[in-house]
N, C-alpha and C. Protein backbone atom coordinates (compact mmCIF):
# COMPACT_ATOMS: atom_id res chain seq x y z
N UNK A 1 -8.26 56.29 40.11
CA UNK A 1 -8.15 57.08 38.91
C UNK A 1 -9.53 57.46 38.42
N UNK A 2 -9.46 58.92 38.34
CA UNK A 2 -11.01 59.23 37.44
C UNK A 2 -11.37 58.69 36.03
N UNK A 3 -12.21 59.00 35.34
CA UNK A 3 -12.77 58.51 34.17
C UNK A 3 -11.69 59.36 33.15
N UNK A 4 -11.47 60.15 33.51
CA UNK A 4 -10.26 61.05 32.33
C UNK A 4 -8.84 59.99 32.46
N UNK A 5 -9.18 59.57 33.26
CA UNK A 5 -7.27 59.15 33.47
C UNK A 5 -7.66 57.58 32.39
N UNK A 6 -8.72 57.17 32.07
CA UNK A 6 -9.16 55.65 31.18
C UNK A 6 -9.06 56.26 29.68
N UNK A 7 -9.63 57.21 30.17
CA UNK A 7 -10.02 57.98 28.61
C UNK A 7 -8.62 57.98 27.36
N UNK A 8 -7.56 58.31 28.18
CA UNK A 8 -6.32 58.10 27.31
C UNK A 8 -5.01 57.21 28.37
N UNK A 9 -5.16 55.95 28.06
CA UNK A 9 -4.41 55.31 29.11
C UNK A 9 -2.88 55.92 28.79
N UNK A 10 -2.16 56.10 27.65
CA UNK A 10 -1.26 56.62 27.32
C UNK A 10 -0.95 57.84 28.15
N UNK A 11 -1.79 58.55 28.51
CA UNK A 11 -1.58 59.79 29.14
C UNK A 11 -1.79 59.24 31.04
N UNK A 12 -2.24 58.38 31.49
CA UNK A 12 -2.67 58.17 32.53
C UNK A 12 -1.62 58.29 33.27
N UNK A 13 -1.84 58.54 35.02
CA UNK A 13 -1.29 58.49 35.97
C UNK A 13 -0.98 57.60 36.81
N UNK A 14 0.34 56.88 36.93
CA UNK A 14 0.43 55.76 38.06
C UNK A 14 1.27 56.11 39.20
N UNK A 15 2.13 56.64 38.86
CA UNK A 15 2.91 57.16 40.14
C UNK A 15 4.18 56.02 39.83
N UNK A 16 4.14 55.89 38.72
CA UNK A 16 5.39 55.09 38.21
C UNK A 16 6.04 55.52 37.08
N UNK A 17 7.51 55.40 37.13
CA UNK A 17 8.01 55.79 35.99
C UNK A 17 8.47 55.27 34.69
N UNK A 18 8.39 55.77 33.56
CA UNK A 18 8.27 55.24 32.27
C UNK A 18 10.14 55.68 31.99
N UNK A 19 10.32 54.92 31.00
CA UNK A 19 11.94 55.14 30.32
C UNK A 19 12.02 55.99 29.12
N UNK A 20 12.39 56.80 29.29
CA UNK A 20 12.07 58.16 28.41
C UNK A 20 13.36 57.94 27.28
N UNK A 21 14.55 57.25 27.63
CA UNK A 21 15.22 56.72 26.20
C UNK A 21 15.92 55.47 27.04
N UNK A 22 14.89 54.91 27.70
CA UNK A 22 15.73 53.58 28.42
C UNK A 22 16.94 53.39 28.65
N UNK A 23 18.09 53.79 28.27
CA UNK A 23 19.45 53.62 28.66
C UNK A 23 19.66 54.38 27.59
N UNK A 24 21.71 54.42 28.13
CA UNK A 24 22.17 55.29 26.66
C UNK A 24 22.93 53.99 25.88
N UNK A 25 23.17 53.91 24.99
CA UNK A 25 23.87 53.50 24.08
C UNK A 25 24.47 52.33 24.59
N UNK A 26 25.52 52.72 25.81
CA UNK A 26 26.54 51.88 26.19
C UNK A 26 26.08 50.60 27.30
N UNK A 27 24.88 51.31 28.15
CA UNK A 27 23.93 50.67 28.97
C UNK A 27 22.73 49.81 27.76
N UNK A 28 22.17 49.81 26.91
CA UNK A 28 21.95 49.27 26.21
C UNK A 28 22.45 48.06 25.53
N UNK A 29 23.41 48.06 25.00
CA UNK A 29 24.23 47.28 24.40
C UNK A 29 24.73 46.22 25.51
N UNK A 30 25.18 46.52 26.59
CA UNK A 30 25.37 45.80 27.62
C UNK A 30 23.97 44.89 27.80
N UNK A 31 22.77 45.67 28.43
CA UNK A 31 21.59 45.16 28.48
C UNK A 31 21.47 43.89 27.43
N UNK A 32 21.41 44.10 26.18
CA UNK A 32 21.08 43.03 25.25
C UNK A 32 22.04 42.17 24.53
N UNK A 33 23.48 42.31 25.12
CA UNK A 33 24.10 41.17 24.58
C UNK A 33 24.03 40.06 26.37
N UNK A 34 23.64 40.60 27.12
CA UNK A 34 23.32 39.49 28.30
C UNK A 34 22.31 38.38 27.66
N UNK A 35 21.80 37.14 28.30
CA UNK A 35 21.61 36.17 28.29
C UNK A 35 20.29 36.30 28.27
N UNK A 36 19.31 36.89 27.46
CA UNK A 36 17.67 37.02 27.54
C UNK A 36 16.81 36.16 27.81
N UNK A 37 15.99 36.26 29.09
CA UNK A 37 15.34 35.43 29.98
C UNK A 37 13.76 35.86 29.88
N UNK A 38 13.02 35.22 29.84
CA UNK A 38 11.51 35.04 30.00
C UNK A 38 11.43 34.65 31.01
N UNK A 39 10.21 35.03 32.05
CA UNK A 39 9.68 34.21 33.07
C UNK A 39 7.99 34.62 33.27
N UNK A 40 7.57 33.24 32.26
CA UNK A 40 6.04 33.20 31.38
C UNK A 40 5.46 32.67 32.54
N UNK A 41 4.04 32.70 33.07
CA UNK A 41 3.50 31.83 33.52
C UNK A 41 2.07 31.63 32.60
N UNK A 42 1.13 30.82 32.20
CA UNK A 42 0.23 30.10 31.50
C UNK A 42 -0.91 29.93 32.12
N UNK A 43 -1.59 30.87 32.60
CA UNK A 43 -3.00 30.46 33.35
C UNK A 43 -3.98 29.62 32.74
N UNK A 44 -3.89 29.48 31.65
CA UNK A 44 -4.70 28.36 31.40
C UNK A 44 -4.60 26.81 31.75
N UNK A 45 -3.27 26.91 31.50
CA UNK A 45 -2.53 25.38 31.73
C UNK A 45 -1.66 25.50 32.91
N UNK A 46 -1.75 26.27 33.84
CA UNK A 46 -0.90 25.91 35.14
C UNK A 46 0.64 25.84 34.80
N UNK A 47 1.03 26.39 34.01
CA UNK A 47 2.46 26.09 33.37
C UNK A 47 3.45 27.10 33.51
N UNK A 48 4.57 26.96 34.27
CA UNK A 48 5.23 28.23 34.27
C UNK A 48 6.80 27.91 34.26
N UNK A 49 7.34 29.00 33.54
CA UNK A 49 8.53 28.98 33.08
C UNK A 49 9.71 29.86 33.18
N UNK A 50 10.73 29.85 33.47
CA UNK A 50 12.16 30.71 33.10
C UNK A 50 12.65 30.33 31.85
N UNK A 51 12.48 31.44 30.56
CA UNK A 51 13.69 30.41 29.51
C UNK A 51 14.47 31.79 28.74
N UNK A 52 15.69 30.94 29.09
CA UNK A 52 16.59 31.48 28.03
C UNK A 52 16.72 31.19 26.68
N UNK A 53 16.33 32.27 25.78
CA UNK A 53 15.99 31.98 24.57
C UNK A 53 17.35 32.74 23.77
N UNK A 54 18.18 33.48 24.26
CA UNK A 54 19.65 33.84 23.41
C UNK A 54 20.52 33.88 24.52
N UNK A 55 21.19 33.76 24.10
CA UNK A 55 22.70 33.66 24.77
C UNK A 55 23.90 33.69 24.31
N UNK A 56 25.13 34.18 24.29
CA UNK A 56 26.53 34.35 23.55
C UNK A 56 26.40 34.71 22.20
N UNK A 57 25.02 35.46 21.56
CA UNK A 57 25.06 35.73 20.63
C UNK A 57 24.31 35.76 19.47
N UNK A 58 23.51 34.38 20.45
CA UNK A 58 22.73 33.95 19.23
C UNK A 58 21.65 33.09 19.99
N UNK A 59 20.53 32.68 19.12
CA UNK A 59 19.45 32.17 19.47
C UNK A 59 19.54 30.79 20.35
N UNK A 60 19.00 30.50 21.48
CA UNK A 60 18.97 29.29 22.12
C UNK A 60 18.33 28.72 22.15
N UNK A 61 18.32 27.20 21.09
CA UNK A 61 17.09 26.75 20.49
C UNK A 61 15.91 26.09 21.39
N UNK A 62 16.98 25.59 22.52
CA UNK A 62 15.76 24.81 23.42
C UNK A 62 15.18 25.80 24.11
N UNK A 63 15.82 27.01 24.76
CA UNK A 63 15.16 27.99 25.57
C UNK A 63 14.01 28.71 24.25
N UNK A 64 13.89 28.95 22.92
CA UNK A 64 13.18 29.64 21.91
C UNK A 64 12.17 28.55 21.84
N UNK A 65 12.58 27.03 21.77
CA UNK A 65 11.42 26.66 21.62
C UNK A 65 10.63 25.96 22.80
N UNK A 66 10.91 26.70 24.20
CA UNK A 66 10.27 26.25 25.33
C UNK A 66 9.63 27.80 25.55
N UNK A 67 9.90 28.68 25.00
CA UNK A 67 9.31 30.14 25.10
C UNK A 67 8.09 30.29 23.72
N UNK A 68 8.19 29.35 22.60
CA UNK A 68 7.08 29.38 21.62
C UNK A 68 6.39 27.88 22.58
N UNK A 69 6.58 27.56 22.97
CA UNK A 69 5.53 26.83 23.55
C UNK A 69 4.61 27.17 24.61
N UNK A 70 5.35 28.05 25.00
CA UNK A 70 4.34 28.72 26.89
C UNK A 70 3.46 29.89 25.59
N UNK A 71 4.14 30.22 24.29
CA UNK A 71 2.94 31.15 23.74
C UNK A 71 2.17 30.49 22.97
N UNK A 72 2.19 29.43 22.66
CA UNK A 72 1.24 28.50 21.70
C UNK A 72 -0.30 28.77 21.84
N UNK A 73 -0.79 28.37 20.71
CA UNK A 73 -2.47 28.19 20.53
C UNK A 73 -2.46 26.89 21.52
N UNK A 74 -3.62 26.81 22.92
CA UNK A 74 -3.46 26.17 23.69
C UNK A 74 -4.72 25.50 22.96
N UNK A 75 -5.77 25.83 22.94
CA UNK A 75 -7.12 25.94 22.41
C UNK A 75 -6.56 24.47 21.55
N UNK A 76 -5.72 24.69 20.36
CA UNK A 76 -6.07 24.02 19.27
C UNK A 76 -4.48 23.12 19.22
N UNK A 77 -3.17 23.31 20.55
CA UNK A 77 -2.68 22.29 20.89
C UNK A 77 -1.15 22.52 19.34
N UNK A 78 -1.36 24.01 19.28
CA UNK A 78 -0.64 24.35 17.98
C UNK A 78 0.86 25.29 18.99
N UNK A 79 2.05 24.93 18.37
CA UNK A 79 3.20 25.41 18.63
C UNK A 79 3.94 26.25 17.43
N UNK A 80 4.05 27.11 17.34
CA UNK A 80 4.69 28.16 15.93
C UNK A 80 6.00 28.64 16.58
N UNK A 81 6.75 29.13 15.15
CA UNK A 81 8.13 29.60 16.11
C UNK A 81 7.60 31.38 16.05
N UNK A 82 7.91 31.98 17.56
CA UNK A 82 7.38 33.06 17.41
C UNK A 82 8.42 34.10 17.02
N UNK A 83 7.96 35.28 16.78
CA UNK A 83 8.40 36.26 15.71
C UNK A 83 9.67 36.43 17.25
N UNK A 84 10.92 36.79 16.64
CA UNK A 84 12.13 37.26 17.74
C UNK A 84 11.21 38.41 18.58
N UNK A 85 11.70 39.33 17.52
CA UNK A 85 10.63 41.17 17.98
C UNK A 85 9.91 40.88 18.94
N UNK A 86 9.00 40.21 19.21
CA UNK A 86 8.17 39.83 19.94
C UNK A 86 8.68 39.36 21.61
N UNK A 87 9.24 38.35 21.29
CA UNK A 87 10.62 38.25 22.40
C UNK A 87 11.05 39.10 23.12
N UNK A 88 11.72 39.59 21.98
CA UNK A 88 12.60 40.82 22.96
C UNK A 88 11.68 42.16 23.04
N UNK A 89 10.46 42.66 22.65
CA UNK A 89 9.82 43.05 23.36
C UNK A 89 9.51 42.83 24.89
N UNK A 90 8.69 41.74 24.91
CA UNK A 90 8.55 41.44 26.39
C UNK A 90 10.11 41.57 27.41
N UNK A 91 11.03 40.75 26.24
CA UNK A 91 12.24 40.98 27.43
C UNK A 91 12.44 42.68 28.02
N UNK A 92 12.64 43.30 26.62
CA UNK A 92 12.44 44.61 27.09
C UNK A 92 11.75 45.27 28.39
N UNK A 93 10.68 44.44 27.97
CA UNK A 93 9.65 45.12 29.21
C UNK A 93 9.86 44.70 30.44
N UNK A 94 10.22 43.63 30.76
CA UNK A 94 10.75 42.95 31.70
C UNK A 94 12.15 43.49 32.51
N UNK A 95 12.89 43.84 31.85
CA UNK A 95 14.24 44.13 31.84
C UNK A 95 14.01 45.34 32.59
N UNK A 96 13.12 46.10 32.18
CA UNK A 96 12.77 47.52 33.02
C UNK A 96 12.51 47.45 34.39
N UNK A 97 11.28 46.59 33.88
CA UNK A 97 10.30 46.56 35.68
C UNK A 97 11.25 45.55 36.69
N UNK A 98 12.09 45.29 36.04
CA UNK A 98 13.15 44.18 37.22
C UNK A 98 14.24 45.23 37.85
N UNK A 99 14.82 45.65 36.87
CA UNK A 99 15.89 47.08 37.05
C UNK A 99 15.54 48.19 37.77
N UNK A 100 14.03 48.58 37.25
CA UNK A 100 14.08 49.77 37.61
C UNK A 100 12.80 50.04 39.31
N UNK A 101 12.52 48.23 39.17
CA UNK A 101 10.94 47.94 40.58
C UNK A 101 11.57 46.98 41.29
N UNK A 102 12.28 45.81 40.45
CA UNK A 102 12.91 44.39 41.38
C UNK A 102 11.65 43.52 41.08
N UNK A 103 11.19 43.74 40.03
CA UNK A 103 9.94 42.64 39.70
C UNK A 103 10.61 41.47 39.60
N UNK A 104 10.14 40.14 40.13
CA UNK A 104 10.46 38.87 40.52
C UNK A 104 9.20 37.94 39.60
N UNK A 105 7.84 38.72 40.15
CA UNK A 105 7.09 37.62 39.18
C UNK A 105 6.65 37.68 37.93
N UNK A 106 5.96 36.37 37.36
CA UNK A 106 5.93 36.02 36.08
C UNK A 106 5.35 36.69 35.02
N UNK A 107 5.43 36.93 33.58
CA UNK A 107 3.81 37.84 33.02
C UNK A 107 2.72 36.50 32.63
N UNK A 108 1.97 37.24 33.16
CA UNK A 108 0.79 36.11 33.01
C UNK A 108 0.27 36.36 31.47
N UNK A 109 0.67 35.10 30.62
CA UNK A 109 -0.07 35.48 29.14
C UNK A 109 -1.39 34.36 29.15
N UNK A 110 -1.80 35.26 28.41
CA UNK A 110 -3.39 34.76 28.33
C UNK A 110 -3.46 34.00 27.00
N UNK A 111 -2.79 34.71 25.89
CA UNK A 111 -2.70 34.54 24.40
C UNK A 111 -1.59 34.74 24.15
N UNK A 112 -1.40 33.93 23.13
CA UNK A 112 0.11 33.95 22.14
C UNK A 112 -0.27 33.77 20.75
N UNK A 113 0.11 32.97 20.09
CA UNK A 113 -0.34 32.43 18.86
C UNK A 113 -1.41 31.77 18.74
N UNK A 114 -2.22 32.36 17.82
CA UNK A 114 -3.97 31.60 17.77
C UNK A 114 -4.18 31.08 16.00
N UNK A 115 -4.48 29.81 16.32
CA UNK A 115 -5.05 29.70 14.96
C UNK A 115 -5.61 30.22 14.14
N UNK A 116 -6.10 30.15 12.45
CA UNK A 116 -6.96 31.13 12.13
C UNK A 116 -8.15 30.52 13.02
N UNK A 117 -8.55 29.02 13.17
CA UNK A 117 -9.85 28.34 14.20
C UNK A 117 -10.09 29.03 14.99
N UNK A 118 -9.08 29.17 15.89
CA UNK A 118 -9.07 29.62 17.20
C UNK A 118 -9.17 31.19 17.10
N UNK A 119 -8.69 31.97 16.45
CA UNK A 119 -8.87 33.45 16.36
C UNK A 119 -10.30 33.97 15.68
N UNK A 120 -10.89 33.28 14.74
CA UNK A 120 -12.41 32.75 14.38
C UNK A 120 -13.39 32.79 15.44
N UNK A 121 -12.97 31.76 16.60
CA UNK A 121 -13.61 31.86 17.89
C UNK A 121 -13.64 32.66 18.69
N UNK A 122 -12.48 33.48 18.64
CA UNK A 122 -12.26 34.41 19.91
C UNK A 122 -12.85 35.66 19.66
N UNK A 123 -13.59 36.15 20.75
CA UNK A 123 -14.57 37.23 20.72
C UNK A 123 -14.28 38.53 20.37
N UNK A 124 -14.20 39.09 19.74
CA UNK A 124 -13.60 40.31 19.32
C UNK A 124 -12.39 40.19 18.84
N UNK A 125 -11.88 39.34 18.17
CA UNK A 125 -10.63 39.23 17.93
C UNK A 125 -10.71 39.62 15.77
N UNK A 126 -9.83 40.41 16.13
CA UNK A 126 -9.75 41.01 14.57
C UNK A 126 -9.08 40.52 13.61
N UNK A 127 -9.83 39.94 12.52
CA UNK A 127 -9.65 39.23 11.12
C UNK A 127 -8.46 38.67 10.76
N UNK A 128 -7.40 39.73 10.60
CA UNK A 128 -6.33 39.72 10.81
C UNK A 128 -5.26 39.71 11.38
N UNK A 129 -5.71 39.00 12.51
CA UNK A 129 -4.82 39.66 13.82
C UNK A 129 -3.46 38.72 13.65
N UNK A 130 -2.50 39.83 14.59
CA UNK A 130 -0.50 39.58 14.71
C UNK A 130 -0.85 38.55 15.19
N UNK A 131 -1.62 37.95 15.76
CA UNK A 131 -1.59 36.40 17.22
C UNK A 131 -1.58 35.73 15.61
N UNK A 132 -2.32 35.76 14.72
CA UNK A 132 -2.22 34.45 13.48
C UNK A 132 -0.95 34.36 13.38
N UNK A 133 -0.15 35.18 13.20
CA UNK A 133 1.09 35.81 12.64
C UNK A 133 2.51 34.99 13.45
N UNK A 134 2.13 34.88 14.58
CA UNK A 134 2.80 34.49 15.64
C UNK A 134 3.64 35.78 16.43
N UNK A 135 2.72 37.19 15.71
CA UNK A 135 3.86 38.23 16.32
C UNK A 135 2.67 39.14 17.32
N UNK A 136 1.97 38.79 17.95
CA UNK A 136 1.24 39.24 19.46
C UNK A 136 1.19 38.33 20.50
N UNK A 137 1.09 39.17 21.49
CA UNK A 137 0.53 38.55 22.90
C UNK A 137 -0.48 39.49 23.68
N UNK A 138 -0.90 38.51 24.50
CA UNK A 138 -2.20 39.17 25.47
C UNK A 138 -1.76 38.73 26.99
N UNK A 139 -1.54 39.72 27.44
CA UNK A 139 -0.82 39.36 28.86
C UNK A 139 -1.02 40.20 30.03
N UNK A 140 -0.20 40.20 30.77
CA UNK A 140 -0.17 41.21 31.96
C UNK A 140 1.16 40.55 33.18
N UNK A 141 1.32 41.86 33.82
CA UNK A 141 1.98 41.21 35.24
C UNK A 141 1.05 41.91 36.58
N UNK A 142 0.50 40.59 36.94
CA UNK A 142 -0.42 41.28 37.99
C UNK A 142 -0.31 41.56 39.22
N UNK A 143 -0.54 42.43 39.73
CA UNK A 143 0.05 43.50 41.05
C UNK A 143 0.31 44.95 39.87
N UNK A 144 0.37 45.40 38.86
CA UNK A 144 1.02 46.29 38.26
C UNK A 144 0.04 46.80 37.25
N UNK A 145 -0.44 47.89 37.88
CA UNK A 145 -1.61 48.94 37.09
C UNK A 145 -1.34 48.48 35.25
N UNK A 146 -2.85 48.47 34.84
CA UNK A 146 -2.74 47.90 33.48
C UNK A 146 -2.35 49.30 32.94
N UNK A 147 -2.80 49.95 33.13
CA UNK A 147 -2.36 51.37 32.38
C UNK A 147 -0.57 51.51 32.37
N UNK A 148 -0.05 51.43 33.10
CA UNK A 148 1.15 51.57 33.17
C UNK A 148 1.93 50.69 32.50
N UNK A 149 1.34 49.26 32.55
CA UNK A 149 2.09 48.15 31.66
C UNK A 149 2.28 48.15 30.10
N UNK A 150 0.94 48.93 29.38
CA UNK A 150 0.36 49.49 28.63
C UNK A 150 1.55 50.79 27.74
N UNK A 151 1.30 51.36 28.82
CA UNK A 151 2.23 52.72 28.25
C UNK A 151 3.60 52.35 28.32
N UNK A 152 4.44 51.29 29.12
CA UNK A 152 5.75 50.68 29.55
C UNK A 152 5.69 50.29 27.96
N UNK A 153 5.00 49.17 27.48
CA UNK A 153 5.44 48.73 26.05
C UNK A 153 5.12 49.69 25.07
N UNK A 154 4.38 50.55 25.37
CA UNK A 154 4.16 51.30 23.98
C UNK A 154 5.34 52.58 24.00
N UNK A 155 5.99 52.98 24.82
CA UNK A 155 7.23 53.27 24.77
C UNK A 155 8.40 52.91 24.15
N UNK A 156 8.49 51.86 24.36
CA UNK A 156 9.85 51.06 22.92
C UNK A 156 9.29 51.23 21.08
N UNK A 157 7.48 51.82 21.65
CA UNK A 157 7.50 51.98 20.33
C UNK A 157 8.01 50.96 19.01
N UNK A 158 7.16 49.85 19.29
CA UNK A 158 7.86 48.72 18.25
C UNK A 158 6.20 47.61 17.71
N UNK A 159 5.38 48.32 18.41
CA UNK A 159 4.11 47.60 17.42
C UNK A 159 2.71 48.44 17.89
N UNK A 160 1.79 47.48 17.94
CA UNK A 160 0.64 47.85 18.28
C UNK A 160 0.20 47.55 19.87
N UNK A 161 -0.45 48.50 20.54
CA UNK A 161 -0.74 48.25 22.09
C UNK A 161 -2.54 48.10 22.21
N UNK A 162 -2.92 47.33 22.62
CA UNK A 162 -4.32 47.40 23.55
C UNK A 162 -4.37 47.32 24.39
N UNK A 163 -5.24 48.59 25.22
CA UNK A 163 -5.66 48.35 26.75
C UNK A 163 -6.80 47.81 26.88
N UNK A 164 -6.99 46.69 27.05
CA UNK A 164 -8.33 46.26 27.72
C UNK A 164 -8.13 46.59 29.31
N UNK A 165 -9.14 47.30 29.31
CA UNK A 165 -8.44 48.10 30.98
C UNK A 165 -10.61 47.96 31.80
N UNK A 166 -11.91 47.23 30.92
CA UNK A 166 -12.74 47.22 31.52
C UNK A 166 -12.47 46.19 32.73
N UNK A 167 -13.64 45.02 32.02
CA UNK A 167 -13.25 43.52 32.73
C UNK A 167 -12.29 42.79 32.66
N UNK A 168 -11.61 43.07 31.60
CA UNK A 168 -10.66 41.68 31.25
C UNK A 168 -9.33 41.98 31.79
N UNK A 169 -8.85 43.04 31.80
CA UNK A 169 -7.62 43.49 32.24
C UNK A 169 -6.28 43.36 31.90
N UNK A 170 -5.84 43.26 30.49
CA UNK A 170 -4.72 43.22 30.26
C UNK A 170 -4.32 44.08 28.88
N UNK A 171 -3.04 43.70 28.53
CA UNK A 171 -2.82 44.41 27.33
C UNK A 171 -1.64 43.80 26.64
N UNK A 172 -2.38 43.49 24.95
CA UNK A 172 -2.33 43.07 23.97
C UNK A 172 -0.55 43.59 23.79
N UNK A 173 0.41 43.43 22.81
CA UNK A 173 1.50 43.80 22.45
C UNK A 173 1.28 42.84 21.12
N UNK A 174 2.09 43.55 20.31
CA UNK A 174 2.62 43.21 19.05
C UNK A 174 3.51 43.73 18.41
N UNK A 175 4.24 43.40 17.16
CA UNK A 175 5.23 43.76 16.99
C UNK A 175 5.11 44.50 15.45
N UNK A 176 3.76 44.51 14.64
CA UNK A 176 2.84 45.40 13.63
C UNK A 176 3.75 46.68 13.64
N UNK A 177 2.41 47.60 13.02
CA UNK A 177 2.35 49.19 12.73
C UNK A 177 1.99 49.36 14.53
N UNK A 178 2.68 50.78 14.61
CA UNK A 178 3.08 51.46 15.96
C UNK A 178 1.13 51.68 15.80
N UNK A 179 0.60 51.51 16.69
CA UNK A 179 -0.71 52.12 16.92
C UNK A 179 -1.51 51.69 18.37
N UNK A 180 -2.50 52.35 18.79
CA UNK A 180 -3.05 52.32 19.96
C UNK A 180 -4.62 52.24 19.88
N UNK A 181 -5.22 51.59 21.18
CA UNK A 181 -6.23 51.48 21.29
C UNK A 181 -7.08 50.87 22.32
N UNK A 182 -8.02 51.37 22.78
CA UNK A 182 -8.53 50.77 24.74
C UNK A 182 -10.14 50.45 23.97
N UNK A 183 -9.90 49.51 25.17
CA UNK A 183 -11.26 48.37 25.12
C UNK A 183 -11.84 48.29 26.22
């Protein structure tokens, strides 16, 4: 990709396709009364997971709180219950690239919930940030152009997106004001 295609990752080219109203109505509804599955892996801590966090209707407490734990402040050893939205974001995103690629592996999160300590420490990390909140993550699924993962969540249109698309390579989600921004 040339330097124009970084310049607006939103606009960028992968040769993959985005969900222009993800299902209709009836395919939808089907989609999200199924059994919503995470499959987190934890590079920091070697930790990786499948969890069902709803099922028949309603929240599944051990799968919700084995899914706020793979997003916990690792740093400072802190567990929060994380925002749903947030959840089913990623499921969302997931739900696509499995359906619509046959994606099998895990999203690698980097960040979940950060202390104010820990968000204090972290390098560029903004004052206020959704991770205090318990409603961001910093992740990726790797094999899968950051640009594309990028524009995949900012499509549901349901928070804020960052591309860190230099060195670091991933991208931020939250469940905030709809807004954008590359690093």
């Amino acid at each position: 990709m040339g330097a124009a295609a970084y310049s607006n990752p939103l606009l960028a080219s992968t040769g993959l396709l985005l969900p222009q109203n993800y299902a209709n109505d009836q395919e939808a509804a089907a989609f999200w009364s199924k059994p919503r599955l995470l499959n987190l892996y934890r590079q920091a801590t070697g930790e990786h997971r499948v969890v069902c966090y709803w099922r028949d209707g309603a929240i599944d407490m051990q799968g919700y709180r084995e899914a706020c734990h793979m997003l916990r402040d690792v740093r400072a050893g802190m567990t929060v219950a994380m925002d749903m939205r947030l959840l089913n974001l990623l499921r969302g995103q997931r739900g696509w690239l499995e359906e619509a690629y046959g994606l099998r592996e895990p999203y690698q999160v980097n960040s979940g919930y950060r202390s104010p300590k820990t968000n204090e420490d972290t390098e560029g990390a903004a004052r206020d940030s959704f991770h205090t909140k318990a409603m961001a993550t910093d992740g990726k699924y790797p094999g899968l152009p950051i640009e594309y993962q990028g524009r995949l969540i900012a499509a549901f249109r349901s928070g804020g997106v960052g591309f860190y698309i230099n060195r670091q390579k991933f991208i931020h989600s939250d469940v905030g004001r709809v807004r954008f921004w590359v690093k």
